[in-house]
mmCIF file of C-alpha atoms and ligand atoms in Angstrom:
data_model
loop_
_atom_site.group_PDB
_atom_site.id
_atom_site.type_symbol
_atom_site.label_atom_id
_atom_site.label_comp_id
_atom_site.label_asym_id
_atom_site.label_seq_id
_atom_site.Cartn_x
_atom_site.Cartn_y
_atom_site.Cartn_z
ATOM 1 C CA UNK P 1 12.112 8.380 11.295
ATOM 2 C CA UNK P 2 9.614 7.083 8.459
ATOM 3 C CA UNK P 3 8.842 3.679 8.362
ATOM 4 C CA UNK P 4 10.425 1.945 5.487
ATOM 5 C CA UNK P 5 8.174 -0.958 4.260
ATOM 6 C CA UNK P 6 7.725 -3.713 1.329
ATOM 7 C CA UNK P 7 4.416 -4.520 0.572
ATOM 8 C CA UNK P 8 2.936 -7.056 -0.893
ATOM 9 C CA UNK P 9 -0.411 -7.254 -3.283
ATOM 10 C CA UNK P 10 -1.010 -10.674 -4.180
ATOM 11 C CA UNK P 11 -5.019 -9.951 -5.785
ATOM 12 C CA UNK P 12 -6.496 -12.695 -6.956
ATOM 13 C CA UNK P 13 -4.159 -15.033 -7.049
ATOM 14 C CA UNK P 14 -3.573 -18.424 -5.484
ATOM 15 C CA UNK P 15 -5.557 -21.316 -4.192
ATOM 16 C CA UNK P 16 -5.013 -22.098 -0.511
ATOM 17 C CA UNK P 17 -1.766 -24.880 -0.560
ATOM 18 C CA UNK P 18 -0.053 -22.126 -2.824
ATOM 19 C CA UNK P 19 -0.940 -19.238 -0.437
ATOM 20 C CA UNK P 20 -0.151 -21.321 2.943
ATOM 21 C CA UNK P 21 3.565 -22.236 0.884
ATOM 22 C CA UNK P 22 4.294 -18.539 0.151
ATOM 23 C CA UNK P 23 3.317 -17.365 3.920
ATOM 24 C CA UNK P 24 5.134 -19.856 5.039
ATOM 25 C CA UNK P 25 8.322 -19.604 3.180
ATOM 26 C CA UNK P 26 7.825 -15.567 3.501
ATOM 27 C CA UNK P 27 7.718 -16.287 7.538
ATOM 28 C CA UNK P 28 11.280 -18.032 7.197
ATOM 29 C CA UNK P 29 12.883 -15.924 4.884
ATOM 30 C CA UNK P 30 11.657 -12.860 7.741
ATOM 31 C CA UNK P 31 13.028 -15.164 10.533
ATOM 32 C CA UNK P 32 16.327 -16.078 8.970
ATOM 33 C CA UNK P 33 17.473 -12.623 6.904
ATOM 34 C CA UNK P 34 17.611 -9.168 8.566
ATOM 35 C CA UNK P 35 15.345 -6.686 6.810
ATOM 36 C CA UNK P 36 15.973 -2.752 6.836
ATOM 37 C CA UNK P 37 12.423 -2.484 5.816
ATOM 38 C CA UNK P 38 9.001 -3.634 7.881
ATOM 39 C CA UNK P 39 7.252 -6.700 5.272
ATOM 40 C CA UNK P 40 3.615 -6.606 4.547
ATOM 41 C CA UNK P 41 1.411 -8.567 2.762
ATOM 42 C CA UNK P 42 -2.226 -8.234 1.979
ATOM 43 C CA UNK P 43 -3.433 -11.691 0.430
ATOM 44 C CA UNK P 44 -6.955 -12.080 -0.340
ATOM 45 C CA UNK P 45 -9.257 -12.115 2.255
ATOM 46 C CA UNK P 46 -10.303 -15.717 2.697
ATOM 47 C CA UNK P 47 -6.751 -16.075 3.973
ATOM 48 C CA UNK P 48 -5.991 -13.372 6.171
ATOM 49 C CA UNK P 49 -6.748 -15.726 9.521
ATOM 50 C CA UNK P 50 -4.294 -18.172 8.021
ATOM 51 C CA UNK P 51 -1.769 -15.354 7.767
ATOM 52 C CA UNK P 52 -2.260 -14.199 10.998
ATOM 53 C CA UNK P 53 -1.716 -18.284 12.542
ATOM 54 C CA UNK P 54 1.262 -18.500 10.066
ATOM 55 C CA UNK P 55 2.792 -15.128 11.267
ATOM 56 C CA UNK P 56 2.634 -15.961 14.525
ATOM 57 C CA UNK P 57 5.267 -13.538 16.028
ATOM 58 C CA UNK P 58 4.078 -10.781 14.115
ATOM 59 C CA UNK P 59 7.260 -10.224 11.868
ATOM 60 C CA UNK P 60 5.505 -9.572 8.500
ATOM 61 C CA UNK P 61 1.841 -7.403 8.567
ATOM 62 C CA UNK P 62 -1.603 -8.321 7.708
ATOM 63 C CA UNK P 63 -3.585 -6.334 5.454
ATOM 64 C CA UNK P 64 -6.986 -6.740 3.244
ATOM 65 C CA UNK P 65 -6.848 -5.547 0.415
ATOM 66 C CA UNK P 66 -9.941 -3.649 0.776
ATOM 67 C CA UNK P 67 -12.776 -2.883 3.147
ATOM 68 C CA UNK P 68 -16.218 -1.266 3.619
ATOM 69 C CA UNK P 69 -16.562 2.392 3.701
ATOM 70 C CA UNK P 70 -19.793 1.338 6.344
ATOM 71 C CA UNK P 71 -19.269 -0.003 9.748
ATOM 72 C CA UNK P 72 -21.574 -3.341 9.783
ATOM 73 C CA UNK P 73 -24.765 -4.822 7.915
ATOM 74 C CA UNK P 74 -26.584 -5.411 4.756
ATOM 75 C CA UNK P 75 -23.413 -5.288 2.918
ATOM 76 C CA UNK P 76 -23.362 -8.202 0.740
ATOM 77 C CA UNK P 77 -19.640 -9.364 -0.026
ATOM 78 C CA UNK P 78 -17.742 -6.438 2.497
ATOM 79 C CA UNK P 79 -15.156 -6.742 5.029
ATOM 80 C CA UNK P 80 -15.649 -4.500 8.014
ATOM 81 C CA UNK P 81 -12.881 -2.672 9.583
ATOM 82 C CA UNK P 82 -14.023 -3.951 13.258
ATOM 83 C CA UNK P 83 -13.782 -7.360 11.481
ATOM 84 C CA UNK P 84 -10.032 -6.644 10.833
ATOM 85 C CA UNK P 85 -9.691 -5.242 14.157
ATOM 86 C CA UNK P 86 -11.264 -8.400 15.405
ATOM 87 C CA UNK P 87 -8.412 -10.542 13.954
ATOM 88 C CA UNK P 88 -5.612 -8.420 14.606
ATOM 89 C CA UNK P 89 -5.239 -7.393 11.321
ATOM 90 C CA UNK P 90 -2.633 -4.394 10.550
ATOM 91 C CA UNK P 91 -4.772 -2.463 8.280
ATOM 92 C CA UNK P 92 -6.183 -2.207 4.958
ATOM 93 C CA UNK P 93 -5.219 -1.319 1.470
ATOM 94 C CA UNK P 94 -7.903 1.435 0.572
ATOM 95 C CA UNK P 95 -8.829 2.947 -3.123
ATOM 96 C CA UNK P 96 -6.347 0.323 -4.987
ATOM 97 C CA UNK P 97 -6.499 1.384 -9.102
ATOM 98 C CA UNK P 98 -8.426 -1.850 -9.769
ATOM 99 C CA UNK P 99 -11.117 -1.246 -6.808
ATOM 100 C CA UNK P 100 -11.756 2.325 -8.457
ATOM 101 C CA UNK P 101 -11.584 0.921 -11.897
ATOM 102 C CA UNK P 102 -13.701 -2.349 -11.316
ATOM 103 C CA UNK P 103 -15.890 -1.663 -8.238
ATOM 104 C CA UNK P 104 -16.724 2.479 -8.482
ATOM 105 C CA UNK P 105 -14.600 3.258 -5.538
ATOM 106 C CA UNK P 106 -13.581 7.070 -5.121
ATOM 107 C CA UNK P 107 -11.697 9.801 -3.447
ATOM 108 C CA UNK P 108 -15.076 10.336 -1.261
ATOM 109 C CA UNK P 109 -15.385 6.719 -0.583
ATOM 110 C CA UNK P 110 -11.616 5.949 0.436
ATOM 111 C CA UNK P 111 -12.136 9.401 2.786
ATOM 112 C CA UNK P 112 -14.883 7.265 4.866
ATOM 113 C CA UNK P 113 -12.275 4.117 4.854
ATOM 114 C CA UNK P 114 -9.304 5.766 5.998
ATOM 115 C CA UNK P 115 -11.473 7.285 8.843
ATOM 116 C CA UNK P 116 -12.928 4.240 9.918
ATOM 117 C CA UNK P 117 -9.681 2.263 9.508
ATOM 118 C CA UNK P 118 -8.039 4.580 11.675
ATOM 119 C CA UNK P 119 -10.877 4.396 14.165
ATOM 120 C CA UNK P 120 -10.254 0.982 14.740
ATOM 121 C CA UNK P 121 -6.710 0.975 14.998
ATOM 122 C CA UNK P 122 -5.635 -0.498 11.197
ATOM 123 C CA UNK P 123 -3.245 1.068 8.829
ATOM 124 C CA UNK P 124 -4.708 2.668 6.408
ATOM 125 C CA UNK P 125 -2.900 2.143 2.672
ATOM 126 C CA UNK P 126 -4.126 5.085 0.775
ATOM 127 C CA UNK P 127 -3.297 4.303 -2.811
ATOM 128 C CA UNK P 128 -3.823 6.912 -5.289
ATOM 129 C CA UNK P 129 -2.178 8.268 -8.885
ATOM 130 C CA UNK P 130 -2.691 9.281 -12.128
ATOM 131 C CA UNK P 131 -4.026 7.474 -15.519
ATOM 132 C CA UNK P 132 -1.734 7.620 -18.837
ATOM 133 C CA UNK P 133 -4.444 9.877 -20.381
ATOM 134 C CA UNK P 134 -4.210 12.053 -17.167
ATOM 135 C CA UNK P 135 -0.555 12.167 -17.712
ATOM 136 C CA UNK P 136 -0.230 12.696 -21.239
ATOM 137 C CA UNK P 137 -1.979 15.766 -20.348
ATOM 138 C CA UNK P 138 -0.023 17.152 -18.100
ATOM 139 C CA UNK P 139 -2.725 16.885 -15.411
ATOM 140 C CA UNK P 140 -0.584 14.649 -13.206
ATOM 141 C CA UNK P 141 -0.005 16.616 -10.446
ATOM 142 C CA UNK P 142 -3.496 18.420 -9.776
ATOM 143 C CA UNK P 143 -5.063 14.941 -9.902
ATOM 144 C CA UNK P 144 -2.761 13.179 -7.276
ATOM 145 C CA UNK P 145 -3.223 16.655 -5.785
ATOM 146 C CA UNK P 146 -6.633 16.416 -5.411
ATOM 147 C CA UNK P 147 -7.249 12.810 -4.841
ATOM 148 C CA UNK P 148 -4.702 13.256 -1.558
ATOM 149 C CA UNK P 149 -6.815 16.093 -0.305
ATOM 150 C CA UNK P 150 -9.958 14.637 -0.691
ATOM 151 C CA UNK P 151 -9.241 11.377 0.723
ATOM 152 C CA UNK P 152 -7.043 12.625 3.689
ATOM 153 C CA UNK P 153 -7.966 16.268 4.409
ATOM 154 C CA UNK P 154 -10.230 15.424 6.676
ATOM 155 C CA UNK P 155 -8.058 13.623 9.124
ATOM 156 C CA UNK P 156 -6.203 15.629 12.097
ATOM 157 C CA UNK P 157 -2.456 15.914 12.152
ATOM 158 C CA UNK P 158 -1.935 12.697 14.813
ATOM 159 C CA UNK P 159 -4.267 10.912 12.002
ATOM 160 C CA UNK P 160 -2.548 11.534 8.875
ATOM 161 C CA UNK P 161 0.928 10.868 10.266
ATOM 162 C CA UNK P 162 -0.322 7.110 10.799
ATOM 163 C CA UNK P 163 -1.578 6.841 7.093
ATOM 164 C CA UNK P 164 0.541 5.298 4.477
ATOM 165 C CA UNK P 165 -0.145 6.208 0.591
ATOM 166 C CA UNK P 166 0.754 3.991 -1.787
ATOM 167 C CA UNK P 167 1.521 6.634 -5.080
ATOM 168 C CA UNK P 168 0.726 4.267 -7.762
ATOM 169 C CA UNK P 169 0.484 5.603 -11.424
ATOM 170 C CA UNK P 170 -2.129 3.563 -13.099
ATOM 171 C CA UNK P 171 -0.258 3.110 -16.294
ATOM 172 C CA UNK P 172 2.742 1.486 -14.702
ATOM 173 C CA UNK P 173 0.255 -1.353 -12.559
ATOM 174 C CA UNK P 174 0.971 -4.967 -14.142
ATOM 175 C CA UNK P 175 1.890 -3.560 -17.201
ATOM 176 C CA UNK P 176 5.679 -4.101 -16.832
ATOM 177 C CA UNK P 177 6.150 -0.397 -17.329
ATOM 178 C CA UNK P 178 7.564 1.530 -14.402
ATOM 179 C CA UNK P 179 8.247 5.360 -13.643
ATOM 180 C CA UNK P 180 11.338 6.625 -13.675
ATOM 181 C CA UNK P 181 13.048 7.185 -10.052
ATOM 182 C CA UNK P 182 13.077 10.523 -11.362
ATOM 183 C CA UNK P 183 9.005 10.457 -12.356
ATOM 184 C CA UNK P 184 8.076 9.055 -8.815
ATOM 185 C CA UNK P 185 10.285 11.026 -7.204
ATOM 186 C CA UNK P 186 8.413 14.161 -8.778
ATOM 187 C CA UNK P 187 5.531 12.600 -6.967
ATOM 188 C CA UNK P 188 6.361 11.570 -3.815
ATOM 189 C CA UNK P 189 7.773 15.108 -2.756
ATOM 190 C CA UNK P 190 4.548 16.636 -4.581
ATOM 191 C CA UNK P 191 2.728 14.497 -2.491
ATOM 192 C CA UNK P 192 4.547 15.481 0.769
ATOM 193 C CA UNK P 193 4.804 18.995 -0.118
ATOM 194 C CA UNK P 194 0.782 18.964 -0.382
ATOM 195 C CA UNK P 195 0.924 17.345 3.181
ATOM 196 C CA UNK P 196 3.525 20.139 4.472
ATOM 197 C CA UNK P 197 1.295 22.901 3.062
ATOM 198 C CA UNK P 198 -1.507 21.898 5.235
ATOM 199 C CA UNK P 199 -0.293 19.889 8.203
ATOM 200 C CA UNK P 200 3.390 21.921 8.938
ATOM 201 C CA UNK P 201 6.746 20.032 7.653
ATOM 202 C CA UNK P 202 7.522 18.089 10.594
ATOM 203 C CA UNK P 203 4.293 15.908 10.101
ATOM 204 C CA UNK P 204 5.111 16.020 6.495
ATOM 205 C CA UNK P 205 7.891 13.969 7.089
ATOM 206 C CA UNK P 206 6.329 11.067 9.495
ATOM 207 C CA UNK P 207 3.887 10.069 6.591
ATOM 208 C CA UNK P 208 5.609 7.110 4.850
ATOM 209 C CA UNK P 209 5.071 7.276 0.813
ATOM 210 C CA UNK P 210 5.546 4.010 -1.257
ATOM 211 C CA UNK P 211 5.267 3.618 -5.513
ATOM 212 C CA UNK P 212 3.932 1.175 -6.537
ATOM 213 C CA UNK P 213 3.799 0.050 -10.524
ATOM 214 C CA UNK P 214 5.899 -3.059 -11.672
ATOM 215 C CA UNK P 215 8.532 -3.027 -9.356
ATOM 216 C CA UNK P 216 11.131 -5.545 -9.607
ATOM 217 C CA UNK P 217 14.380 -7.059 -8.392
ATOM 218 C CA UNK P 218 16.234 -5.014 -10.872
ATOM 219 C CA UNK P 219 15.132 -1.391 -10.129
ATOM 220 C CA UNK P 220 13.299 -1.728 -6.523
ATOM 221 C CA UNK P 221 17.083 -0.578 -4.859
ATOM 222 C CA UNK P 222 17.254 2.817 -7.409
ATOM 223 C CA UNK P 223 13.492 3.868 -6.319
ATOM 224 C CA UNK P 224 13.849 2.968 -3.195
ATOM 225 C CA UNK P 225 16.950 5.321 -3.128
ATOM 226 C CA UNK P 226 14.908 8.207 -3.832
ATOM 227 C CA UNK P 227 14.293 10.583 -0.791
ATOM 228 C CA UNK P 228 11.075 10.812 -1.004
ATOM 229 C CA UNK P 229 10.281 7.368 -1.280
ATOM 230 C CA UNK P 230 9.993 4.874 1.594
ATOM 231 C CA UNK P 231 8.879 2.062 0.056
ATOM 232 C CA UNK P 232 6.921 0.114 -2.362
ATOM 233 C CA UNK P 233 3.577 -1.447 -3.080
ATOM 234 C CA UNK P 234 4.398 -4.708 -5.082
ATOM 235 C CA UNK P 235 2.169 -6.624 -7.394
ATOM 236 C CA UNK P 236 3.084 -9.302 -9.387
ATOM 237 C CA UNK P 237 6.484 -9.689 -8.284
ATOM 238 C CA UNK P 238 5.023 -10.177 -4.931
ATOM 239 C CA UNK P 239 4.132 -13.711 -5.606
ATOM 240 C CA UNK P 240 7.145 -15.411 -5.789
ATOM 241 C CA UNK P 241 9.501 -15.576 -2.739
ATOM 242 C CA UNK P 242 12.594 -15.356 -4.762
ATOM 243 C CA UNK P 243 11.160 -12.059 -6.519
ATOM 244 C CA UNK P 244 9.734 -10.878 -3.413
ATOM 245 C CA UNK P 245 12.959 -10.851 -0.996
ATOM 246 C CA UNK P 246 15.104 -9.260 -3.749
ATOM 247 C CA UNK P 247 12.933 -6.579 -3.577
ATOM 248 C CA UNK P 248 13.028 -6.549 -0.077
ATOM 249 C CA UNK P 249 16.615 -6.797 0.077
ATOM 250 C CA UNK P 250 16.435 -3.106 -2.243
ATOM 251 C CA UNK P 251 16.833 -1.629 1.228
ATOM 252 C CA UNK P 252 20.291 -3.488 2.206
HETATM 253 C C1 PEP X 301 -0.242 -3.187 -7.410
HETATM 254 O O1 PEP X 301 -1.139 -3.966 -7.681
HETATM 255 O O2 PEP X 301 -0.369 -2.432 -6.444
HETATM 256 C C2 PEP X 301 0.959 -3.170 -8.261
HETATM 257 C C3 PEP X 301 1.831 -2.224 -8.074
HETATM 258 O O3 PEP X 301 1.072 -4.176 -9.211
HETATM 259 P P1 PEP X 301 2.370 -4.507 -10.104
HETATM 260 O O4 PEP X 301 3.568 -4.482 -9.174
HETATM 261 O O5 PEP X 301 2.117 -5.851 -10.663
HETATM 262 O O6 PEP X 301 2.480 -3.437 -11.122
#
């Protein structure tokens, strides 16, 4: 069975008495509801110790929201993956739309991540998708296609079945507009048809696929309905508990 999972994205957002009030109201709503999904968040890094001391049973995962494609070093500003590793960390978001569109990162890039996340034991969150103009022309498709296989092809079959992608269409990220259950749909079993082509079916269908682009209370429980889609990366409405269990509670 895939793993069904929430996520949560909070980027650059709040100081540390708001972020130690959301982890810890996140950690009761966990301990006091039951979930039909696992609950992740990936705050930004300065607090991912305090996450891990706030979560202290484990019931909602740890992830940066980015780390260095190289292992240690000169590497002003980076977050190693043996870092994470070091602080029990559950893994990493890797190639997020605003890392490739603010900080160069690339399919080639995210390909060294994943492998060195995996290395060390972390969950790699492979996010990838398409840009409006991309869309408009049709190109969809080939570019998700493309980005998947040059990010993951690498990996062995035991590797890619512990990867999670995040399919997140760039025009539909913070900007309150959302595919269809239909569009993302399209997507996910594109995306998992790519995977079956190469890898065989059966490991196909262990790789968990989330969408991610302005989910919300109100539709998370139709996309989340799709069968192709396990999941969902969640920005903004990630950082607010009452926003962020409704979405959760998509899977009841
Ligand atoms: C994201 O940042 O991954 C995201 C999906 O953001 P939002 O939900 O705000 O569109």
């Amino acid at each position: 069975m895939r793993r069904k999972i929430v996520a949560g994205n909070w980027k650059m957002n709040k100081n540390v008495i708001d972020a130690q009030k959301l982890m810890t109201e996140l950690r009761d709503y966990k301990n006091n509801n039951t979930t039909n999904c696992e609950v992740w968040i990936a705050p930004p890094a300065m607090y991912l110790m305090m996450a891990k001391d706030i979560f202290e049973k484990d019931e909602i995962g740890v992830f940066s929201q980015d780390m260095s494609e190289f292992e240690s070093g000169a590497y002003t500003g980076e977050l190693s993956a043996d870092m994470l590793e070091s602080i029990d960390a559950t893994g990493s978001l890797i190639g997020h739309s605003e890392r490739r569109q603010y900080h160069g990162e690339n399919d080639e890039s995210c390909n060294k991540k994943v492998k060195l996340a995996l290395d060390k034991g972390l969950i790699p969150v492979y996010c990838n998708g398409e840009t409006l103009e991309q869309r408009k022309a049709g190109q969809h498709l080939d570019v998700v296609k493309t980005q998947t296989e040059t990010a993951l092809f690498t990996l062995s079959a035991e590797e890619i079945k512990k990867v999670v992608i995040a399919y997140e269409p760039v025009w539909a990220i913070g900007t309150g507009e959302t595919a269809s259950p239909e569009q993302a749909q399209e997507i996910h079993a594109h995306i998992r048809g790519i995977i079956a082509q190469k890898y065989g079916q059966e490991v196909a269908d262990e790789v968990s696929i989330l969408y991610g682009g302005s989910v919300k209370p109100d539709n998370a429980k139709e996309i989340f309905s799709q069968p192709d889609i396990d999941g969902g990366l969640i920005g903004g409405a990630a950082l607010k508990i009452e926003d962020f269990s409704k979405i959760i509670e998509g899977f009841n």
